[in-house]
Amino acid sequence: MVKNKFISVAQRTEKFNKMVNRISEITGLDHKYIRKSGERVLDTWEEKNHREISTLFTANSSFRQEEIQKMAKTLQRYLETKVDSGVVFDKIETIARFWLNDLFINF
């Protein structure tokens, strides 16, 4: 898989890595697996919507929030089979939503 162009920008890479690290801490899953899953979420979003993910920077705030929520849920689903705890499972979405918001809103 080619590294996602969106997160190859240094500031975005740092924020994305913080999300990966935090999810890895609470789940005990490998960083590489979480990172690849996160990149897959971004790539899938671009393919599905036929636009670059960076367009969310200028998108309507309600649309952006809906799409961030969908991405967080998708990442949660990708990791679902590897997580045994319901509490940890819920935290994945919360952490992903927080860091994705940070990526797009506090840039």
mmCIF file with all atom_site columns, N, CA, C and O in Angstrom, residues 2-7 12 39-56 67 71 104:
data_model
loop_
_atom_site.group_PDB
_atom_site.id
_atom_site.type_symbol
_atom_site.label_atom_id
_atom_site.label_alt_id
_atom_site.label_comp_id
_atom_site.label_asym_id
_atom_site.label_entity_id
_atom_site.label_seq_id
_atom_site.pdbx_PDB_ins_code
_atom_site.Cartn_x
_atom_site.Cartn_y
_atom_site.Cartn_z
_atom_site.occupancy
_atom_site.B_iso_or_equiv
_atom_site.pdbx_formal_charge
_atom_site.auth_seq_id
_atom_site.auth_comp_id
_atom_site.auth_asym_id
_atom_site.auth_atom_id
_atom_site.pdbx_PDB_model_num
ATOM 1   N N  . VAL A 1 2   ? 0.588   2.185  -0.854 1.00 0.00 ? 2   VAL A N  1
ATOM 2   C CA . VAL A 1 2   ? 1.325   3.431  -0.935 1.00 0.00 ? 2   VAL A CA 1
ATOM 3   C C  . VAL A 1 2   ? 0.932   4.307  0.248  1.00 0.00 ? 2   VAL A C  1
ATOM 4   O O  . VAL A 1 2   ? -0.244  4.387  0.605  1.00 0.00 ? 2   VAL A O  1
ATOM 5   N N  . LYS A 1 3   ? 1.921   4.959  0.834  1.00 0.00 ? 3   LYS A N  1
ATOM 6   C CA . LYS A 1 3   ? 1.641   5.834  1.968  1.00 0.00 ? 3   LYS A CA 1
ATOM 7   C C  . LYS A 1 3   ? 0.698   6.950  1.537  1.00 0.00 ? 3   LYS A C  1
ATOM 8   O O  . LYS A 1 3   ? 0.899   7.580  0.503  1.00 0.00 ? 3   LYS A O  1
ATOM 9   N N  . ASN A 1 4   ? -0.326  7.185  2.325  1.00 0.00 ? 4   ASN A N  1
ATOM 10  C CA . ASN A 1 4   ? -1.319  8.203  2.026  1.00 0.00 ? 4   ASN A CA 1
ATOM 11  C C  . ASN A 1 4   ? -0.661  9.577  1.926  1.00 0.00 ? 4   ASN A C  1
ATOM 12  O O  . ASN A 1 4   ? 0.063   9.986  2.827  1.00 0.00 ? 4   ASN A O  1
ATOM 13  N N  . LYS A 1 5   ? -0.903  10.287 0.822  1.00 0.00 ? 5   LYS A N  1
ATOM 14  C CA . LYS A 1 5   ? -0.296  11.604 0.606  1.00 0.00 ? 5   LYS A CA 1
ATOM 15  C C  . LYS A 1 5   ? -0.734  12.605 1.667  1.00 0.00 ? 5   LYS A C  1
ATOM 16  O O  . LYS A 1 5   ? 0.029   13.470 2.053  1.00 0.00 ? 5   LYS A O  1
ATOM 17  N N  . PHE A 1 6   ? -1.954  12.464 2.130  1.00 0.00 ? 6   PHE A N  1
ATOM 18  C CA . PHE A 1 6   ? -2.487  13.395 3.109  1.00 0.00 ? 6   PHE A CA 1
ATOM 19  C C  . PHE A 1 6   ? -1.673  13.401 4.392  1.00 0.00 ? 6   PHE A C  1
ATOM 20  O O  . PHE A 1 6   ? -1.353  14.440 4.934  1.00 0.00 ? 6   PHE A O  1
ATOM 21  N N  . ILE A 1 7   ? -1.325  12.223 4.885  1.00 0.00 ? 7   ILE A N  1
ATOM 22  C CA . ILE A 1 7   ? -0.613  12.166 6.154  1.00 0.00 ? 7   ILE A CA 1
ATOM 23  C C  . ILE A 1 7   ? 0.900   12.181 5.984  1.00 0.00 ? 7   ILE A C  1
ATOM 24  O O  . ILE A 1 7   ? 1.626   12.050 6.957  1.00 0.00 ? 7   ILE A O  1
ATOM 25  N N  . ARG A 1 12  ? 0.797   16.731 9.899  1.00 0.00 ? 12  ARG A N  1
ATOM 26  C CA . ARG A 1 12  ? -0.277  15.738 9.893  1.00 0.00 ? 12  ARG A CA 1
ATOM 27  C C  . ARG A 1 12  ? 0.247   14.380 10.325 1.00 0.00 ? 12  ARG A C  1
ATOM 28  O O  . ARG A 1 12  ? -0.440  13.645 11.032 1.00 0.00 ? 12  ARG A O  1
ATOM 29  N N  . GLU A 1 39  ? -4.588  4.315  7.668  1.00 0.00 ? 39  GLU A N  1
ATOM 30  C CA . GLU A 1 39  ? -4.335  4.738  6.291  1.00 0.00 ? 39  GLU A CA 1
ATOM 31  C C  . GLU A 1 39  ? -5.393  4.169  5.349  1.00 0.00 ? 39  GLU A C  1
ATOM 32  O O  . GLU A 1 39  ? -5.836  4.844  4.421  1.00 0.00 ? 39  GLU A O  1
ATOM 33  N N  . ARG A 1 40  ? -5.793  2.944  5.614  1.00 0.00 ? 40  ARG A N  1
ATOM 34  C CA . ARG A 1 40  ? -6.836  2.317  4.793  1.00 0.00 ? 40  ARG A CA 1
ATOM 35  C C  . ARG A 1 40  ? -8.156  3.079  4.910  1.00 0.00 ? 40  ARG A C  1
ATOM 36  O O  . ARG A 1 40  ? -8.875  3.254  3.919  1.00 0.00 ? 40  ARG A O  1
ATOM 37  N N  . VAL A 1 41  ? -8.469  3.560  6.107  1.00 0.00 ? 41  VAL A N  1
ATOM 38  C CA . VAL A 1 41  ? -9.684  4.365  6.304  1.00 0.00 ? 41  VAL A CA 1
ATOM 39  C C  . VAL A 1 41  ? -9.623  5.614  5.431  1.00 0.00 ? 41  VAL A C  1
ATOM 40  O O  . VAL A 1 41  ? -10.588 5.946  4.740  1.00 0.00 ? 41  VAL A O  1
ATOM 41  N N  . LEU A 1 42  ? -8.491  6.309  5.451  1.00 0.00 ? 42  LEU A N  1
ATOM 42  C CA . LEU A 1 42  ? -8.353  7.532  4.656  1.00 0.00 ? 42  LEU A CA 1
ATOM 43  C C  . LEU A 1 42  ? -8.426  7.234  3.164  1.00 0.00 ? 42  LEU A C  1
ATOM 44  O O  . LEU A 1 42  ? -9.116  7.936  2.414  1.00 0.00 ? 42  LEU A O  1
ATOM 45  N N  . ASP A 1 43  ? -7.727  6.188  2.745  1.00 0.00 ? 43  ASP A N  1
ATOM 46  C CA . ASP A 1 43  ? -7.740  5.813  1.325  1.00 0.00 ? 43  ASP A CA 1
ATOM 47  C C  . ASP A 1 43  ? -9.137  5.415  0.864  1.00 0.00 ? 43  ASP A C  1
ATOM 48  O O  . ASP A 1 43  ? -9.576  5.800  -0.220 1.00 0.00 ? 43  ASP A O  1
ATOM 49  N N  . THR A 1 44  ? -9.830  4.658  1.690  1.00 0.00 ? 44  THR A N  1
ATOM 50  C CA . THR A 1 44  ? -11.189 4.215  1.358  1.00 0.00 ? 44  THR A CA 1
ATOM 51  C C  . THR A 1 44  ? -12.123 5.416  1.250  1.00 0.00 ? 44  THR A C  1
ATOM 52  O O  . THR A 1 44  ? -12.973 5.477  0.355  1.00 0.00 ? 44  THR A O  1
ATOM 53  N N  . TRP A 1 45  ? -11.958 6.383  2.139  1.00 0.00 ? 45  TRP A N  1
ATOM 54  C CA . TRP A 1 45  ? -12.793 7.588  2.097  1.00 0.00 ? 45  TRP A CA 1
ATOM 55  C C  . TRP A 1 45  ? -12.582 8.298  0.762  1.00 0.00 ? 45  TRP A C  1
ATOM 56  O O  . TRP A 1 45  ? -13.549 8.717  0.124  1.00 0.00 ? 45  TRP A O  1
ATOM 57  N N  . GLU A 1 46  ? -11.319 8.446  0.353  1.00 0.00 ? 46  GLU A N  1
ATOM 58  C CA . GLU A 1 46  ? -11.026 9.122  -0.911 1.00 0.00 ? 46  GLU A CA 1
ATOM 59  C C  . GLU A 1 46  ? -11.631 8.372  -2.101 1.00 0.00 ? 46  GLU A C  1
ATOM 60  O O  . GLU A 1 46  ? -12.205 8.986  -2.992 1.00 0.00 ? 46  GLU A O  1
ATOM 61  N N  . GLU A 1 47  ? -11.490 7.065  -2.102 1.00 0.00 ? 47  GLU A N  1
ATOM 62  C CA . GLU A 1 47  ? -12.036 6.263  -3.196 1.00 0.00 ? 47  GLU A CA 1
ATOM 63  C C  . GLU A 1 47  ? -13.557 6.352  -3.244 1.00 0.00 ? 47  GLU A C  1
ATOM 64  O O  . GLU A 1 47  ? -14.147 6.516  -4.313 1.00 0.00 ? 47  GLU A O  1
ATOM 65  N N  . LYS A 1 48  ? -14.175 6.246  -2.090 1.00 0.00 ? 48  LYS A N  1
ATOM 66  C CA . LYS A 1 48  ? -15.641 6.257  -2.015 1.00 0.00 ? 48  LYS A CA 1
ATOM 67  C C  . LYS A 1 48  ? -16.220 7.604  -2.429 1.00 0.00 ? 48  LYS A C  1
ATOM 68  O O  . LYS A 1 48  ? -17.247 7.676  -3.098 1.00 0.00 ? 48  LYS A O  1
ATOM 69  N N  . ASN A 1 49  ? -15.549 8.687  -2.022 1.00 0.00 ? 49  ASN A N  1
ATOM 70  C CA . ASN A 1 49  ? -16.072 10.030 -2.281 1.00 0.00 ? 49  ASN A CA 1
ATOM 71  C C  . ASN A 1 49  ? -15.513 10.681 -3.539 1.00 0.00 ? 49  ASN A C  1
ATOM 72  O O  . ASN A 1 49  ? -15.911 11.796 -3.886 1.00 0.00 ? 49  ASN A O  1
ATOM 73  N N  . HIS A 1 50  ? -14.561 10.015 -4.184 1.00 0.00 ? 50  HIS A N  1
ATOM 74  C CA . HIS A 1 50  ? -13.955 10.526 -5.421 1.00 0.00 ? 50  HIS A CA 1
ATOM 75  C C  . HIS A 1 50  ? -13.393 11.934 -5.238 1.00 0.00 ? 50  HIS A C  1
ATOM 76  O O  . HIS A 1 50  ? -13.562 12.800 -6.099 1.00 0.00 ? 50  HIS A O  1
ATOM 77  N N  . ARG A 1 51  ? -12.719 12.138 -4.107 1.00 0.00 ? 51  ARG A N  1
ATOM 78  C CA . ARG A 1 51  ? -12.070 13.423 -3.830 1.00 0.00 ? 51  ARG A CA 1
ATOM 79  C C  . ARG A 1 51  ? -10.966 13.191 -2.814 1.00 0.00 ? 51  ARG A C  1
ATOM 80  O O  . ARG A 1 51  ? -10.952 12.192 -2.116 1.00 0.00 ? 51  ARG A O  1
ATOM 81  N N  . GLU A 1 52  ? -10.048 14.136 -2.769 1.00 0.00 ? 52  GLU A N  1
ATOM 82  C CA . GLU A 1 52  ? -8.958  14.029 -1.807 1.00 0.00 ? 52  GLU A CA 1
ATOM 83  C C  . GLU A 1 52  ? -9.477  14.376 -0.418 1.00 0.00 ? 52  GLU A C  1
ATOM 84  O O  . GLU A 1 52  ? -10.327 15.249 -0.257 1.00 0.00 ? 52  GLU A O  1
ATOM 85  N N  . ILE A 1 53  ? -8.921  13.721 0.555  1.00 0.00 ? 53  ILE A N  1
ATOM 86  C CA . ILE A 1 53  ? -9.366  13.924 1.932  1.00 0.00 ? 53  ILE A CA 1
ATOM 87  C C  . ILE A 1 53  ? -9.086  15.350 2.416  1.00 0.00 ? 53  ILE A C  1
ATOM 88  O O  . ILE A 1 53  ? -9.780  15.865 3.274  1.00 0.00 ? 53  ILE A O  1
ATOM 89  N N  . SER A 1 54  ? -8.098  15.997 1.822  1.00 0.00 ? 54  SER A N  1
ATOM 90  C CA . SER A 1 54  ? -7.773  17.371 2.217  1.00 0.00 ? 54  SER A CA 1
ATOM 91  C C  . SER A 1 54  ? -8.916  18.342 1.910  1.00 0.00 ? 54  SER A C  1
ATOM 92  O O  . SER A 1 54  ? -8.942  19.450 2.454  1.00 0.00 ? 54  SER A O  1
ATOM 93  N N  . THR A 1 55  ? -9.893  17.927 1.095  1.00 0.00 ? 55  THR A N  1
ATOM 94  C CA . THR A 1 55  ? -11.034 18.803 0.819  1.00 0.00 ? 55  THR A CA 1
ATOM 95  C C  . THR A 1 55  ? -11.893 19.015 2.069  1.00 0.00 ? 55  THR A C  1
ATOM 96  O O  . THR A 1 55  ? -12.686 19.946 2.120  1.00 0.00 ? 55  THR A O  1
ATOM 97  N N  . LEU A 1 56  ? -11.711 18.173 3.081  1.00 0.00 ? 56  LEU A N  1
ATOM 98  C CA . LEU A 1 56  ? -12.471 18.357 4.322  1.00 0.00 ? 56  LEU A CA 1
ATOM 99  C C  . LEU A 1 56  ? -12.054 19.616 5.081  1.00 0.00 ? 56  LEU A C  1
ATOM 100 O O  . LEU A 1 56  ? -12.806 20.117 5.902  1.00 0.00 ? 56  LEU A O  1
ATOM 101 N N  . GLU A 1 67  ? -18.346 13.232 8.357  1.00 0.00 ? 67  GLU A N  1
ATOM 102 C CA . GLU A 1 67  ? -17.336 12.404 7.709  1.00 0.00 ? 67  GLU A CA 1
ATOM 103 C C  . GLU A 1 67  ? -16.273 11.944 8.706  1.00 0.00 ? 67  GLU A C  1
ATOM 104 O O  . GLU A 1 67  ? -15.811 10.804 8.636  1.00 0.00 ? 67  GLU A O  1
ATOM 105 N N  . MET A 1 71  ? -15.371 8.086  9.599  1.00 0.00 ? 71  MET A N  1
ATOM 106 C CA . MET A 1 71  ? -14.011 7.550  9.566  1.00 0.00 ? 71  MET A CA 1
ATOM 107 C C  . MET A 1 71  ? -13.646 6.901  10.899 1.00 0.00 ? 71  MET A C  1
ATOM 108 O O  . MET A 1 71  ? -13.022 5.837  10.930 1.00 0.00 ? 71  MET A O  1
ATOM 109 N N  . PHE A 1 104 ? -8.229  18.060 11.240 1.00 0.00 ? 104 PHE A N  1
ATOM 110 C CA . PHE A 1 104 ? -8.965  18.892 10.298 1.00 0.00 ? 104 PHE A CA 1
ATOM 111 C C  . PHE A 1 104 ? -9.384  20.258 10.833 1.00 0.00 ? 104 PHE A C  1
ATOM 112 O O  . PHE A 1 104 ? -9.590  21.177 10.070 1.00 0.00 ? 104 PHE A O  1
#
